[in-house]
Amino acid sequence: MAIIVHGGAGSIQEARIPAARLGAEQAAKAGWNILVNGGTAVDAAVAAAVALEDNAQFNAGYGAVLTEDGKAELDAGLMDGETLNVGAVAGVRRVKNPILAAKAMLAVPQTLIIGSGAEDFAQQRGLTMCEPEAMIEPCVYRRWQELKQKNSEPTRITDPDEKHGTIGAVAVDASNHIASAASTGGVMMKVPGRVGDTPLAGAGFYAEDGSGAAACTGQGEYFIRLVIARRAVEFMSHGYTAQEAADACVKLLTERLGGDGGLITVDAAGTVGFARNTQSMIYAYCLTSQTDPVSGW
Ligand code: ASP
């Protein structure tokens, strides 16, 4: 069994590190508790993702960054490595926990729904809904106002002054089933309707029993163009460890397109990996041999 979570690649202000690390550790532990009690990898990854979405330190769920017109448009994706079922939502504004909408999507034939259709779906499934404004954290809103005054372009993952903190979780359970979850608000000042890699299976997340799982973070367009999450799992299917696969993907991202970001991985043997080419990427993990969370950035 293993679980690893991340809290976004980018550059993190020194002062934010302790709280972000703690949030990542608590999320990893929430997922780990499910694994040790016989729960599934899907449930563990989702529990970790919910904890991260609910934590305003991260750019997912409450506290997410805003579009050019000041709205939080949220994306999330989930994959069950046993069935290869995928559930994802994009551009939702009224769903408190987008990852739970992605989980509900696992049970239907569609893989990805967007906007008001996704919100209606979440509501019909009994998920907690909210007013769009309730997802906006005051500090994020103040930053948005400053950027708006400067007519700022969409920010980049390497901007040191911006909030980064897309979240992801990958897990392998006691039955060796594997899952991957990812959730984000995207990038600050993004064009309304812009969707990055996070809700796209293969680009932002992927899981396949027998091989492994990956969840990505970074400038989404590069991850889409290189289909990074799928590649990571492909590397593991050819015998790479989780760490080797993560390293190989970051090398590819850097050398092929000069993209910025990172990813977390778990392999079928229950080892974890993490790699980035940005200044930081908050992570935390628990393993059978290491049940107290180990974290870093
Ligand atoms: N990958 C996310 C996106 O492009 C952003 C991030 O990971 O910070 O939407």
mmCIF file of N, CA and C and ligand atoms in Angstrom, residues 157 166 184 186 194 196-198 217-218 220, ligand 1:
data_model
loop_
_atom_site.group_PDB
_atom_site.id
_atom_site.type_symbol
_atom_site.label_atom_id
_atom_site.label_comp_id
_atom_site.label_asym_id
_atom_site.label_seq_id
_atom_site.Cartn_x
_atom_site.Cartn_y
_atom_site.Cartn_z
ATOM 1 N N ILE A 157 3.270 29.331 -14.181
ATOM 2 C CA ILE A 157 3.559 28.488 -13.039
ATOM 3 C C ILE A 157 4.853 28.922 -12.332
ATOM 4 N N THR A 166 -2.321 23.498 -7.359
ATOM 5 C CA THR A 166 -3.137 22.393 -7.881
ATOM 6 C C THR A 166 -2.863 21.192 -6.994
ATOM 7 N N THR A 184 -8.054 21.268 -9.595
ATOM 8 C CA THR A 184 -7.390 22.582 -9.726
ATOM 9 C C THR A 184 -8.369 23.704 -10.036
ATOM 10 N N GLY A 186 -6.828 25.898 -12.011
ATOM 11 C CA GLY A 186 -6.102 26.282 -13.234
ATOM 12 C C GLY A 186 -5.067 27.346 -12.931
ATOM 13 N N ARG A 194 -11.081 28.306 -20.331
ATOM 14 C CA ARG A 194 -9.815 27.570 -20.552
ATOM 15 C C ARG A 194 -9.777 26.328 -19.652
ATOM 16 N N GLY A 196 -7.173 23.153 -18.525
ATOM 17 C CA GLY A 196 -5.801 22.636 -18.579
ATOM 18 C C GLY A 196 -5.781 21.120 -18.592
ATOM 19 N N ASP A 197 -4.693 20.568 -18.104
ATOM 20 C CA ASP A 197 -4.497 19.113 -18.134
ATOM 21 C C ASP A 197 -5.253 18.371 -17.025
ATOM 22 N N THR A 198 -5.566 19.089 -15.947
ATOM 23 C CA THR A 198 -6.020 18.414 -14.723
ATOM 24 C C THR A 198 -7.239 17.505 -14.909
ATOM 25 N N THR A 217 1.134 18.342 -12.252
ATOM 26 C CA THR A 217 0.885 19.749 -11.936
ATOM 27 C C THR A 217 1.899 20.589 -12.696
ATOM 28 N N GLY A 218 1.439 21.733 -13.171
ATOM 29 C CA GLY A 218 2.333 22.604 -13.931
ATOM 30 C C GLY A 218 1.549 23.285 -15.025
ATOM 31 N N GLY A 220 -0.449 23.530 -17.737
ATOM 32 C CA GLY A 220 -1.229 22.411 -18.255
ATOM 33 C C GLY A 220 -1.067 22.141 -19.740
HETATM 34 N N1 ASP B 1 -2.021 22.054 -14.365
HETATM 35 C C1 ASP B 1 -2.890 23.127 -13.931
HETATM 36 C C2 ASP B 1 -3.517 23.764 -15.135
HETATM 37 O O1 ASP B 1 -2.813 24.035 -16.088
HETATM 38 C C3 ASP B 1 -2.199 24.167 -13.123
HETATM 39 C C4 ASP B 1 -1.260 23.697 -12.045
HETATM 40 O O2 ASP B 1 -0.914 22.527 -11.968
HETATM 41 O O3 ASP B 1 -0.859 24.538 -11.221
HETATM 42 O O4 ASP B 1 -4.686 24.044 -15.113
#
